[in-house]
PDB file of N, CA, C and O in Angstrom:
ATOM      1  N   MET A  15      12.925 -18.041  13.914  1.00  0.00           N
ATOM      2  CA  MET A  15      13.635 -18.907  13.265  1.00  0.00           C
ATOM      3  C   MET A  15      15.428 -18.436  13.882  1.00  0.00           C
ATOM      4  O   MET A  15      15.120 -17.361  14.170  1.00  0.00           O
ATOM      5  N   ALA A  16      15.917 -19.382  14.260  1.00  0.00           N
ATOM      6  CA  ALA A  16      16.852 -19.168  15.223  1.00  0.00           C
ATOM      7  C   ALA A  16      18.239 -18.646  13.944  1.00  0.00           C
ATOM      8  O   ALA A  16      17.953 -18.380  13.006  1.00  0.00           O
ATOM      9  N   TYR A  17      18.773 -17.502  14.997  1.00  0.00           N
ATOM     10  CA  TYR A  17      19.532 -16.340  14.292  1.00  0.00           C
ATOM     11  C   TYR A  17      20.628 -17.535  13.719  1.00  0.00           C
ATOM     12  O   TYR A  17      21.030 -17.115  12.217  1.00  0.00           O
ATOM     13  N   GLN A  18      21.381 -18.675  13.765  1.00  0.00           N
ATOM     14  CA  GLN A  18      22.370 -19.108  13.260  1.00  0.00           C
ATOM     15  C   GLN A  18      21.579 -19.946  12.050  1.00  0.00           C
ATOM     16  O   GLN A  18      22.312 -19.988  10.970  1.00  0.00           O
ATOM     17  N   THR A  19      20.401 -20.300  12.285  1.00  0.00           N
ATOM     18  CA  THR A  19      19.830 -21.103  10.976  1.00  0.00           C
ATOM     19  C   THR A  19      19.972 -19.959   9.836  1.00  0.00           C
ATOM     20  O   THR A  19      20.428 -19.898   8.861  1.00  0.00           O
ATOM     21  N   ASN A  20      19.583 -18.576   9.864  1.00  0.00           N
ATOM     22  CA  ASN A  20      19.239 -17.848   8.839  1.00  0.00           C
ATOM     23  C   ASN A  20      20.874 -17.349   8.557  1.00  0.00           C
ATOM     24  O   ASN A  20      20.872 -17.166   7.456  1.00  0.00           O
ATOM     25  N   ILE A  21      21.554 -17.043   9.411  1.00  0.00           N
ATOM     26  CA  ILE A  21      23.015 -16.993   8.778  1.00  0.00           C
ATOM     27  C   ILE A  21      23.234 -17.995   7.798  1.00  0.00           C
ATOM     28  O   ILE A  21      24.068 -17.602   7.007  1.00  0.00           O
ATOM     29  N   ASP A  22      23.268 -19.424   8.150  1.00  0.00           N
ATOM     30  CA  ASP A  22      23.523 -20.716   7.540  1.00  0.00           C
ATOM     31  C   ASP A  22      22.741 -20.434   5.927  1.00  0.00           C
ATOM     32  O   ASP A  22      23.285 -20.378   5.027  1.00  0.00           O
ATOM     33  N   LYS A  23      21.553 -20.063   5.961  1.00  0.00           N
ATOM     34  CA  LYS A  23      20.767 -19.714   4.921  1.00  0.00           C
ATOM     35  C   LYS A  23      21.113 -18.568   4.324  1.00  0.00           C
ATOM     36  O   LYS A  23      21.397 -18.542   2.874  1.00  0.00           O
ATOM     37  N   MET A  24      21.605 -17.444   4.502  1.00  0.00           N
ATOM     38  CA  MET A  24      22.281 -16.288   3.857  1.00  0.00           C
ATOM     39  C   MET A  24      23.708 -16.959   3.144  1.00  0.00           C
ATOM     40  O   MET A  24      23.832 -16.780   1.893  1.00  0.00           O
ATOM     41  N   ILE A  25      24.283 -17.442   4.342  1.00  0.00           N
ATOM     42  CA  ILE A  25      25.895 -18.028   3.561  1.00  0.00           C
ATOM     43  C   ILE A  25      25.405 -18.729   2.066  1.00  0.00           C
ATOM     44  O   ILE A  25      26.563 -18.680   1.320  1.00  0.00           O
ATOM     45  N   VAL A  26      24.922 -19.877   2.098  1.00  0.00           N
ATOM     46  CA  VAL A  26      24.673 -20.588   1.125  1.00  0.00           C
ATOM     47  C   VAL A  26      23.625 -19.599  -0.193  1.00  0.00           C
ATOM     48  O   VAL A  26      24.294 -19.697  -1.169  1.00  0.00           O
ATOM     49  N   LEU A  27      22.845 -18.857   0.313  1.00  0.00           N
ATOM     50  CA  LEU A  27      22.240 -17.703  -0.905  1.00  0.00           C
ATOM     51  C   LEU A  27      23.476 -17.105  -1.372  1.00  0.00           C
ATOM     52  O   LEU A  27      23.741 -17.020  -2.663  1.00  0.00           O
ATOM     53  N   LEU A  28      24.229 -16.654  -0.312  1.00  0.00           N
ATOM     54  CA  LEU A  28      25.181 -15.766  -0.884  1.00  0.00           C
ATOM     55  C   LEU A  28      26.428 -16.198  -2.084  1.00  0.00           C
ATOM     56  O   LEU A  28      26.493 -16.121  -3.134  1.00  0.00           O
ATOM     57  N   SER A  29      26.761 -17.413  -1.379  1.00  0.00           N
ATOM     58  CA  SER A  29      27.289 -18.422  -2.061  1.00  0.00           C
ATOM     59  C   SER A  29      27.151 -18.588  -3.592  1.00  0.00           C
ATOM     60  O   SER A  29      27.757 -18.566  -4.359  1.00  0.00           O
ATOM     61  N   GLU A  30      25.771 -19.224  -3.708  1.00  0.00           N
ATOM     62  CA  GLU A  30      25.069 -19.464  -5.139  1.00  0.00           C
ATOM     63  C   GLU A  30      24.887 -18.424  -5.653  1.00  0.00           C
ATOM     64  O   GLU A  30      25.278 -18.214  -7.089  1.00  0.00           O
ATOM     65  N   THR A  31      24.498 -16.906  -5.166  1.00  0.00           N
ATOM     66  CA  THR A  31      24.228 -15.857  -5.969  1.00  0.00           C
ATOM     67  C   THR A  31      25.816 -15.334  -6.599  1.00  0.00           C
ATOM     68  O   THR A  31      25.662 -14.657  -7.757  1.00  0.00           O
ATOM     69  N   LEU A  32      26.364 -15.511  -5.870  1.00  0.00           N
ATOM     70  CA  LEU A  32      27.866 -15.029  -6.064  1.00  0.00           C
ATOM     71  C   LEU A  32      28.952 -16.024  -6.695  1.00  0.00           C
ATOM     72  O   LEU A  32      29.854 -15.257  -7.131  1.00  0.00           O
ATOM     73  N   SER A  33      28.544 -16.986  -6.601  1.00  0.00           N
ATOM     74  CA  SER A  33      29.111 -18.241  -7.352  1.00  0.00           C
ATOM     75  C   SER A  33      30.581 -18.072  -6.479  1.00  0.00           C
ATOM     76  O   SER A  33      31.617 -17.881  -7.367  1.00  0.00           O
ATOM     77  N   ILE A  34      30.688 -18.021  -5.186  1.00  0.00           N
ATOM     78  CA  ILE A  34      32.042 -18.487  -4.533  1.00  0.00           C
ATOM     79  C   ILE A  34      31.712 -19.728  -3.467  1.00  0.00           C
ATOM     80  O   ILE A  34      30.424 -19.476  -3.064  1.00  0.00           O
ATOM     81  N   ASP A  35      32.694 -19.724  -3.147  1.00  0.00           N
ATOM     82  CA  ASP A  35      32.684 -21.109  -2.000  1.00  0.00           C
ATOM     83  C   ASP A  35      32.177 -20.598  -0.464  1.00  0.00           C
ATOM     84  O   ASP A  35      32.549 -19.464  -0.234  1.00  0.00           O
ATOM     85  N   ALA A  36      31.384 -21.211  -0.260  1.00  0.00           N
ATOM     86  CA  ALA A  36      30.507 -21.165   1.301  1.00  0.00           C
ATOM     87  C   ALA A  36      31.229 -20.954   2.270  1.00  0.00           C
ATOM     88  O   ALA A  36      31.302 -20.332   3.306  1.00  0.00           O
ATOM     89  N   ASP A  37      32.472 -21.749   1.836  1.00  0.00           N
ATOM     90  CA  ASP A  37      33.846 -21.820   3.061  1.00  0.00           C
ATOM     91  C   ASP A  37      34.425 -20.434   3.317  1.00  0.00           C
ATOM     92  O   ASP A  37      35.009 -20.178   4.348  1.00  0.00           O
ATOM     93  N   GLN A  38      34.558 -19.677   2.332  1.00  0.00           N
ATOM     94  CA  GLN A  38      35.327 -18.250   2.270  1.00  0.00           C
ATOM     95  C   GLN A  38      33.955 -17.273   3.003  1.00  0.00           C
ATOM     96  O   GLN A  38      34.418 -16.426   3.397  1.00  0.00           O
ATOM     97  N   LEU A  39      32.668 -17.952   3.277  1.00  0.00           N
ATOM     98  CA  LEU A  39      31.917 -16.653   4.090  1.00  0.00           C
ATOM     99  C   LEU A  39      31.566 -17.094   5.666  1.00  0.00           C
ATOM    100  O   LEU A  39      31.468 -18.386   5.673  1.00  0.00           O
ATOM    101  N   SER A  40      31.506 -15.820   6.485  1.00  0.00           N
ATOM    102  CA  SER A  40      31.026 -16.589   7.505  1.00  0.00           C
ATOM    103  C   SER A  40      30.072 -15.134   8.332  1.00  0.00           C
ATOM    104  O   SER A  40      30.145 -14.228   7.542  1.00  0.00           O
ATOM    105  N   ALA A  41      29.431 -15.146   9.359  1.00  0.00           N
ATOM    106  CA  ALA A  41      28.864 -14.283   9.852  1.00  0.00           C
ATOM    107  C   ALA A  41      29.462 -12.791   9.733  1.00  0.00           C
ATOM    108  O   ALA A  41      29.350 -11.642   9.811  1.00  0.00           O
ATOM    109  N   ASP A  42      31.123 -12.779  10.235  1.00  0.00           N
ATOM    110  CA  ASP A  42      31.926 -11.898   9.852  1.00  0.00           C
ATOM    111  C   ASP A  42      32.064 -11.100   8.593  1.00  0.00           C
ATOM    112  O   ASP A  42      33.006 -10.172   8.829  1.00  0.00           O
ATOM    113  N   THR A  43      32.124 -12.244   7.575  1.00  0.00           N
ATOM    114  CA  THR A  43      32.318 -11.356   6.349  1.00  0.00           C
ATOM    115  C   THR A  43      31.873 -10.089   5.645  1.00  0.00           C
ATOM    116  O   THR A  43      30.780 -10.198   5.803  1.00  0.00           O
ATOM    117  N   LEU A  44      33.185  -9.274   5.767  1.00  0.00           N
ATOM    118  CA  LEU A  44      32.417  -8.002   5.441  1.00  0.00           C
ATOM    119  C   LEU A  44      31.959  -8.346   3.551  1.00  0.00           C
ATOM    120  O   LEU A  44      32.858  -9.065   3.079  1.00  0.00           O
ATOM    121  N   LEU A  45      31.010  -7.323   3.196  1.00  0.00           N
ATOM    122  CA  LEU A  45      30.811  -7.757   1.774  1.00  0.00           C
ATOM    123  C   LEU A  45      30.948  -6.459   0.961  1.00  0.00           C
ATOM    124  O   LEU A  45      31.680  -6.634   0.211  1.00  0.00           O
ATOM    125  N   LEU A  46      30.515  -5.316   1.276  1.00  0.00           N
ATOM    126  CA  LEU A  46      30.403  -4.219   0.335  1.00  0.00           C
ATOM    127  C   LEU A  46      31.718  -3.852   0.312  1.00  0.00           C
ATOM    128  O   LEU A  46      32.162  -3.269   1.609  1.00  0.00           O
ATOM    129  N   GLY A  47      32.388  -3.461  -0.865  1.00  0.00           N
ATOM    130  CA  GLY A  47      33.579  -3.324  -0.961  1.00  0.00           C
ATOM    131  C   GLY A  47      34.626  -4.170  -0.496  1.00  0.00           C
ATOM    132  O   GLY A  47      36.000  -3.956  -0.714  1.00  0.00           O
ATOM    133  N   ASN A  48      34.396  -5.560  -0.185  1.00  0.00           N
ATOM    134  CA  ASN A  48      35.685  -6.564   0.189  1.00  0.00           C
ATOM    135  C   ASN A  48      35.231  -7.864  -0.716  1.00  0.00           C
ATOM    136  O   ASN A  48      36.656  -7.925  -1.067  1.00  0.00           O
ATOM    137  N   LEU A  49      34.195  -8.225  -1.673  1.00  0.00           N
ATOM    138  CA  LEU A  49      34.078  -8.968  -2.397  1.00  0.00           C
ATOM    139  C   LEU A  49      34.008  -8.580  -3.612  1.00  0.00           C
ATOM    140  O   LEU A  49      32.975  -7.740  -3.814  1.00  0.00           O
ATOM    141  N   PRO A  50      34.941  -8.601  -4.582  1.00  0.00           N
ATOM    142  CA  PRO A  50      34.465  -8.147  -6.023  1.00  0.00           C
ATOM    143  C   PRO A  50      33.347  -8.491  -6.461  1.00  0.00           C
ATOM    144  O   PRO A  50      32.751  -7.811  -7.327  1.00  0.00           O
ATOM    145  N   GLU A  51      32.904  -9.727  -6.344  1.00  0.00           N
ATOM    146  CA  GLU A  51      32.041 -10.366  -6.860  1.00  0.00           C
ATOM    147  C   GLU A  51      30.364  -9.736  -6.263  1.00  0.00           C
ATOM    148  O   GLU A  51      29.784  -9.723  -6.852  1.00  0.00           O
ATOM    149  N   PHE A  52      30.564  -8.790  -5.119  1.00  0.00           N
ATOM    150  CA  PHE A  52      29.331  -8.380  -4.634  1.00  0.00           C
ATOM    151  C   PHE A  52      29.431  -6.999  -5.384  1.00  0.00           C
ATOM    152  O   PHE A  52      29.610  -5.471  -4.571  1.00  0.00           O
ATOM    153  N   ASP A  53      28.912  -6.652  -6.235  1.00  0.00           N
ATOM    154  CA  ASP A  53      28.363  -5.538  -7.347  1.00  0.00           C
ATOM    155  C   ASP A  53      27.041  -4.709  -7.404  1.00  0.00           C
ATOM    156  O   ASP A  53      26.065  -5.565  -6.661  1.00  0.00           O
ATOM    157  N   SER A  54      26.776  -3.718  -7.875  1.00  0.00           N
ATOM    158  CA  SER A  54      25.231  -3.283  -7.781  1.00  0.00           C
ATOM    159  C   SER A  54      24.360  -4.658  -8.749  1.00  0.00           C
ATOM    160  O   SER A  54      23.175  -4.743  -7.669  1.00  0.00           O
ATOM    161  N   MET A  55      24.803  -5.277  -9.404  1.00  0.00           N
ATOM    162  CA  MET A  55      24.229  -6.245  -9.965  1.00  0.00           C
ATOM    163  C   MET A  55      24.104  -7.468  -9.471  1.00  0.00           C
ATOM    164  O   MET A  55      22.679  -7.865  -9.255  1.00  0.00           O
ATOM    165  N   ALA A  56      24.896  -7.775  -8.389  1.00  0.00           N
ATOM    166  CA  ALA A  56      24.785  -8.708  -7.641  1.00  0.00           C
ATOM    167  C   ALA A  56      23.998  -8.550  -6.481  1.00  0.00           C
ATOM    168  O   ALA A  56      22.959  -9.477  -6.056  1.00  0.00           O
ATOM    169  N   ILE A  57      23.935  -7.111  -6.055  1.00  0.00           N
ATOM    170  CA  ILE A  57      22.806  -6.709  -5.001  1.00  0.00           C
ATOM    171  C   ILE A  57      21.502  -6.869  -5.276  1.00  0.00           C
ATOM    172  O   ILE A  57      20.592  -7.604  -4.498  1.00  0.00           O
ATOM    173  N   VAL A  58      21.060  -6.966  -6.401  1.00  0.00           N
ATOM    174  CA  VAL A  58      19.637  -6.749  -7.203  1.00  0.00           C
ATOM    175  C   VAL A  58      19.200  -8.545  -7.116  1.00  0.00           C
ATOM    176  O   VAL A  58      18.394  -8.767  -6.639  1.00  0.00           O
ATOM    177  N   SER A  59      20.081  -9.336  -7.566  1.00  0.00           N
ATOM    178  CA  SER A  59      20.182 -10.748  -7.479  1.00  0.00           C
ATOM    179  C   SER A  59      19.830 -11.301  -6.207  1.00  0.00           C
ATOM    180  O   SER A  59      18.886 -11.969  -6.157  1.00  0.00           O
ATOM    181  N   ILE A  60      20.685 -10.750  -5.142  1.00  0.00           N
ATOM    182  CA  ILE A  60      20.752 -11.327  -3.870  1.00  0.00           C
ATOM    183  C   ILE A  60      19.305 -10.947  -3.321  1.00  0.00           C
ATOM    184  O   ILE A  60      18.710 -11.413  -2.651  1.00  0.00           O
ATOM    185  N   LEU A  61      19.362  -9.289  -3.498  1.00  0.00           N
ATOM    186  CA  LEU A  61      17.789  -8.773  -2.774  1.00  0.00           C
ATOM    187  C   LEU A  61      16.547  -9.883  -3.417  1.00  0.00           C
ATOM    188  O   LEU A  61      15.697 -10.103  -2.305  1.00  0.00           O
ATOM    189  N   MET A  62      16.247 -10.183  -4.285  1.00  0.00           N
ATOM    190  CA  MET A  62      15.432 -11.174  -5.183  1.00  0.00           C
ATOM    191  C   MET A  62      15.525 -12.523  -4.487  1.00  0.00           C
ATOM    192  O   MET A  62      14.354 -12.736  -4.043  1.00  0.00           O
ATOM    193  N   GLN A  63      16.705 -12.859  -4.255  1.00  0.00           N
ATOM    194  CA  GLN A  63      17.056 -14.176  -3.880  1.00  0.00           C
ATOM    195  C   GLN A  63      16.402 -14.263  -1.946  1.00  0.00           C
ATOM    196  O   GLN A  63      15.882 -15.254  -1.610  1.00  0.00           O
ATOM    197  N   ILE A  64      16.848 -13.040  -1.240  1.00  0.00           N
ATOM    198  CA  ILE A  64      16.216 -13.025   0.067  1.00  0.00           C
ATOM    199  C   ILE A  64      14.813 -13.001  -0.081  1.00  0.00           C
ATOM    200  O   ILE A  64      14.228 -14.030   0.859  1.00  0.00           O
ATOM    201  N   GLU A  65      14.218 -12.327  -0.834  1.00  0.00           N
ATOM    202  CA  GLU A  65      12.658 -11.977  -0.851  1.00  0.00           C
ATOM    203  C   GLU A  65      12.202 -13.390  -0.579  1.00  0.00           C
ATOM    204  O   GLU A  65      11.366 -13.760  -0.469  1.00  0.00           O
ATOM    205  N   GLU A  66      12.546 -14.354  -2.276  1.00  0.00           N
ATOM    206  CA  GLU A  66      12.012 -15.388  -2.025  1.00  0.00           C
ATOM    207  C   GLU A  66      12.379 -16.581  -1.007  1.00  0.00           C
ATOM    208  O   GLU A  66      11.495 -17.661  -0.438  1.00  0.00           O
ATOM    209  N   THR A  67      13.572 -16.876  -0.800  1.00  0.00           N
ATOM    210  CA  THR A  67      14.324 -17.848   0.560  1.00  0.00           C
ATOM    211  C   THR A  67      13.231 -17.344   1.702  1.00  0.00           C
ATOM    212  O   THR A  67      13.290 -18.349   2.361  1.00  0.00           O
ATOM    213  N   PHE A  68      13.465 -15.831   1.941  1.00  0.00           N
ATOM    214  CA  PHE A  68      12.923 -15.582   3.702  1.00  0.00           C
ATOM    215  C   PHE A  68      11.445 -14.995   3.535  1.00  0.00           C
ATOM    216  O   PHE A  68      11.149 -14.861   4.550  1.00  0.00           O
ATOM    217  N   ALA A  69      10.953 -15.442   2.609  1.00  0.00           N
ATOM    218  CA  ALA A  69       9.395 -15.030   2.384  1.00  0.00           C
ATOM    219  C   ALA A  69       9.037 -13.397   2.757  1.00  0.00           C
ATOM    220  O   ALA A  69       8.260 -13.472   3.285  1.00  0.00           O
ATOM    221  N   ILE A  70      10.071 -12.617   2.430  1.00  0.00           N
ATOM    222  CA  ILE A  70       9.613 -10.979   2.658  1.00  0.00           C
ATOM    223  C   ILE A  70       9.450 -10.436   1.493  1.00  0.00           C
ATOM    224  O   ILE A  70       9.983 -10.702   0.238  1.00  0.00           O
ATOM    225  N   GLU A  71       9.192  -8.917   1.836  1.00  0.00           N
ATOM    226  CA  GLU A  71       8.993  -8.250   0.863  1.00  0.00           C
ATOM    227  C   GLU A  71       9.999  -6.863   1.091  1.00  0.00           C
ATOM    228  O   GLU A  71       9.818  -6.768   2.344  1.00  0.00           O
ATOM    229  N   ILE A  72      10.861  -6.519  -0.031  1.00  0.00           N
ATOM    230  CA  ILE A  72      12.099  -5.491   0.481  1.00  0.00           C
ATOM    231  C   ILE A  72      11.898  -4.403  -0.059  1.00  0.00           C
ATOM    232  O   ILE A  72      11.455  -4.349  -1.441  1.00  0.00           O
ATOM    233  N   SER A  73      11.137  -3.081   0.402  1.00  0.00           N
ATOM    234  CA  SER A  73      10.777  -1.617  -0.314  1.00  0.00           C
ATOM    235  C   SER A  73      12.229  -1.296  -0.675  1.00  0.00           C
ATOM    236  O   SER A  73      13.388  -1.237   0.635  1.00  0.00           O
ATOM    237  N   ASP A  74      12.266  -0.584  -1.482  1.00  0.00           N
ATOM    238  CA  ASP A  74      13.761   0.235  -1.731  1.00  0.00           C
ATOM    239  C   ASP A  74      14.184   1.235  -0.935  1.00  0.00           C
ATOM    240  O   ASP A  74      15.221   1.542  -0.509  1.00  0.00           O
ATOM    241  N   ASP A  75      12.946   2.089  -0.102  1.00  0.00           N
ATOM    242  CA  ASP A  75      13.245   3.062   0.841  1.00  0.00           C
ATOM    243  C   ASP A  75      13.979   2.595   1.858  1.00  0.00           C
ATOM    244  O   ASP A  75      14.194   3.201   3.148  1.00  0.00           O
ATOM    245  N   GLU A  76      13.888   1.181   2.595  1.00  0.00           N
ATOM    246  CA  GLU A  76      14.657   0.434   3.422  1.00  0.00           C
ATOM    247  C   GLU A  76      16.186   0.090   3.231  1.00  0.00           C
ATOM    248  O   GLU A  76      16.725  -0.224   4.360  1.00  0.00           O
ATOM    249  N   LEU A  77      16.750   0.237   2.044  1.00  0.00           N
ATOM    250  CA  LEU A  77      17.875   0.041   1.896  1.00  0.00           C
ATOM    251  C   LEU A  77      18.838   0.755   2.121  1.00  0.00           C
ATOM    252  O   LEU A  77      18.683   2.136   1.729  1.00  0.00           O
ATOM    253  N   THR A  78      20.095   0.081   2.670  1.00  0.00           N
ATOM    254  CA  THR A  78      20.824   1.532   3.343  1.00  0.00           C
ATOM    255  C   THR A  78      22.043   0.602   2.845  1.00  0.00           C
ATOM    256  O   THR A  78      22.372  -0.668   3.032  1.00  0.00           O
ATOM    257  N   GLY A  79      23.150   1.168   2.496  1.00  0.00           N
ATOM    258  CA  GLY A  79      24.459   0.997   2.911  1.00  0.00           C
ATOM    259  C   GLY A  79      25.010   0.096   3.704  1.00  0.00           C
ATOM    260  O   GLY A  79      25.975  -0.811   3.850  1.00  0.00           O
ATOM    261  N   GLU A  80      24.614   0.206   4.979  1.00  0.00           N
ATOM    262  CA  GLU A  80      24.913  -0.562   6.255  1.00  0.00           C
ATOM    263  C   GLU A  80      24.148  -2.068   6.367  1.00  0.00           C
ATOM    264  O   GLU A  80      24.892  -2.610   7.020  1.00  0.00           O
ATOM    265  N   ILE A  81      23.223  -2.220   5.889  1.00  0.00           N
ATOM    266  CA  ILE A  81      22.552  -3.455   5.474  1.00  0.00           C
ATOM    267  C   ILE A  81      23.594  -4.316   5.153  1.00  0.00           C
ATOM    268  O   ILE A  81      24.016  -5.538   4.993  1.00  0.00           O
ATOM    269  N   PHE A  82      24.250  -3.681   3.997  1.00  0.00           N
ATOM    270  CA  PHE A  82      25.358  -4.657   2.981  1.00  0.00           C
ATOM    271  C   PHE A  82      26.812  -4.591   3.784  1.00  0.00           C
ATOM    272  O   PHE A  82      27.634  -5.177   3.022  1.00  0.00           O
ATOM    273  N   GLU A  83      27.152  -4.492   5.035  1.00  0.00           N
ATOM    274  CA  GLU A  83      28.310  -4.494   5.395  1.00  0.00           C
ATOM    275  C   GLU A  83      29.138  -5.641   5.326  1.00  0.00           C
ATOM    276  O   GLU A  83      29.884  -5.990   5.326  1.00  0.00           O
ATOM    277  N   SER A  84      28.043  -6.343   6.194  1.00  0.00           N
ATOM    278  CA  SER A  84      28.506  -7.950   6.370  1.00  0.00           C
ATOM    279  C   SER A  84      27.451  -8.716   6.367  1.00  0.00           C
ATOM    280  O   SER A  84      26.220  -8.599   6.203  1.00  0.00           O
ATOM    281  N   VAL A  85      27.889 -10.470   6.307  1.00  0.00           N
ATOM    282  CA  VAL A  85      26.560 -11.357   6.115  1.00  0.00           C
ATOM    283  C   VAL A  85      25.843 -11.119   7.474  1.00  0.00           C
ATOM    284  O   VAL A  85      24.371 -10.927   7.546  1.00  0.00           O
ATOM    285  N   ALA A  86      26.378 -10.851   8.624  1.00  0.00           N
ATOM    286  CA  ALA A  86      25.746 -10.637   9.933  1.00  0.00           C
ATOM    287  C   ALA A  86      24.392  -9.412   9.838  1.00  0.00           C
ATOM    288  O   ALA A  86      23.329  -9.660  10.266  1.00  0.00           O
ATOM    289  N   THR A  87      25.223  -8.205   9.249  1.00  0.00           N
ATOM    290  CA  THR A  87      24.030  -6.951   9.294  1.00  0.00           C
ATOM    291  C   THR A  87      23.020  -7.326   7.839  1.00  0.00           C
ATOM    292  O   THR A  87      21.959  -7.043   8.535  1.00  0.00           O
ATOM    293  N   LEU A  88      23.166  -8.094   7.107  1.00  0.00           N
ATOM    294  CA  LEU A  88      22.300  -8.512   5.655  1.00  0.00           C
ATOM    295  C   LEU A  88      21.480  -9.533   6.593  1.00  0.00           C
ATOM    296  O   LEU A  88      20.190  -9.210   6.404  1.00  0.00           O
ATOM    297  N   THR A  89      21.836 -10.322   7.456  1.00  0.00           N
ATOM    298  CA  THR A  89      20.860 -11.314   8.383  1.00  0.00           C
ATOM    299  C   THR A  89      20.097 -10.662   9.006  1.00  0.00           C
ATOM    300  O   THR A  89      18.851 -10.920   9.287  1.00  0.00           O
ATOM    301  N   GLU A  90      20.868  -9.730   9.921  1.00  0.00           N
ATOM    302  CA  GLU A  90      19.826  -9.187  10.884  1.00  0.00           C
ATOM    303  C   GLU A  90      18.545  -7.997  10.339  1.00  0.00           C
ATOM    304  O   GLU A  90      17.635  -8.419  10.707  1.00  0.00           O
ATOM    305  N   PHE A  91      19.197  -7.525   9.141  1.00  0.00           N
ATOM    306  CA  PHE A  91      17.968  -6.508   8.457  1.00  0.00           C
ATOM    307  C   PHE A  91      17.159  -7.569   8.078  1.00  0.00           C
ATOM    308  O   PHE A  91      15.621  -7.615   8.175  1.00  0.00           O
ATOM    309  N   VAL A  92      17.105  -8.958   7.560  1.00  0.00           N
ATOM    310  CA  VAL A  92      16.369  -9.666   7.317  1.00  0.00           C
ATOM    311  C   VAL A  92      15.192 -10.447   8.330  1.00  0.00           C
ATOM    312  O   VAL A  92      14.159 -10.358   8.098  1.00  0.00           O
ATOM    313  N   GLU A  93      16.022 -10.408   9.345  1.00  0.00           N
ATOM    314  CA  GLU A  93      15.035 -11.053  10.510  1.00  0.00           C
ATOM    315  C   GLU A  93      14.153  -9.647  10.999  1.00  0.00           C
ATOM    316  O   GLU A  93      13.117 -10.243  11.501  1.00  0.00           O
ATOM    317  N   VAL A  94      14.724  -8.317  10.935  1.00  0.00           N
ATOM    318  CA  VAL A  94      13.940  -7.344  11.219  1.00  0.00           C
ATOM    319  C   VAL A  94      12.411  -7.320  10.527  1.00  0.00           C
ATOM    320  O   VAL A  94      11.371  -7.274  10.712  1.00  0.00           O
ATOM    321  N   GLN A  95      12.763  -7.597   8.998  1.00  0.00           N
ATOM    322  CA  GLN A  95      11.938  -7.699   8.037  1.00  0.00           C
ATOM    323  C   GLN A  95      10.441  -8.893   8.256  1.00  0.00           C
ATOM    324  O   GLN A  95       9.661  -8.716   7.792  1.00  0.00           O
ATOM    325  N   GLN A  96      11.108 -10.087   8.236  1.00  0.00           N
ATOM    326  CA  GLN A  96      10.605 -10.938   9.122  1.00  0.00           C
ATOM    327  C   GLN A  96       9.481 -10.923  10.190  1.00  0.00           C
ATOM    328  O   GLN A  96       8.625 -11.109  10.188  1.00  0.00           O
ATOM    329  N   ALA A  97      10.151 -10.433  11.378  1.00  0.00           N
ATOM    330  CA  ALA A  97       9.287  -9.827  12.355  1.00  0.00           C
ATOM    331  C   ALA A  97       8.262  -8.773  11.989  1.00  0.00           C
ATOM    332  O   ALA A  97       7.161  -9.140  12.398  1.00  0.00           O
ATOM    333  N   ALA A  98       8.530  -7.973  11.085  1.00  0.00           N
ATOM    334  CA  ALA A  98       7.424  -6.878  10.661  1.00  0.00           C
ATOM    335  C   ALA A  98       6.626  -7.620  10.054  1.00  0.00           C
ATOM    336  O   ALA A  98       5.473  -7.261  10.449  1.00  0.00           O
ATOM    337  N   THR A  99       6.761  -8.575   9.023  1.00  0.00           N
ATOM    338  CA  THR A  99       5.544  -9.411   8.619  1.00  0.00           C
ATOM    339  C   THR A  99       5.025 -10.159   9.398  1.00  0.00           C
ATOM    340  O   THR A  99       3.719 -10.415   8.807  1.00  0.00           O
ATOM    341  N   ALA A 100       5.433 -11.020  10.056  1.00  0.00           N
ATOM    342  CA  ALA A 100       4.589 -11.660  10.715  1.00  0.00           C
ATOM    343  C   ALA A 100       3.614 -10.652  12.018  1.00  0.00           C
ATOM    344  O   ALA A 100       2.896 -11.242  12.648  1.00  0.00           O
ATOM    345  N   ILE A 101       4.014  -9.443  12.184  1.00  0.00           N
ATOM    346  CA  ILE A 101       2.956  -8.884  13.157  1.00  0.00           C
ATOM    347  C   ILE A 101       1.777  -8.700  12.523  1.00  0.00           C
ATOM    348  O   ILE A 101       1.267  -8.406  11.132  1.00  0.00           O
TER     349      ILE A 101
END
């Protein structure tokens, strides 16, 4: 799937899960420590939505703070997981 398509899907997912306007989000938007809505409870909800939306499974041991740095880093993580699943 094209990178921009995944970015767009991630923005919609984050917007809906965090209850914020999608216009506030872009690939460069910083997440962890930047958005007050992006707390530990939101991360759990976001991960569940990502698994459902992108048809992947995420192991706890694969998660690091760097993944949640920005919309782009979160999307790149998802794409790596999708590629691993496709093998």
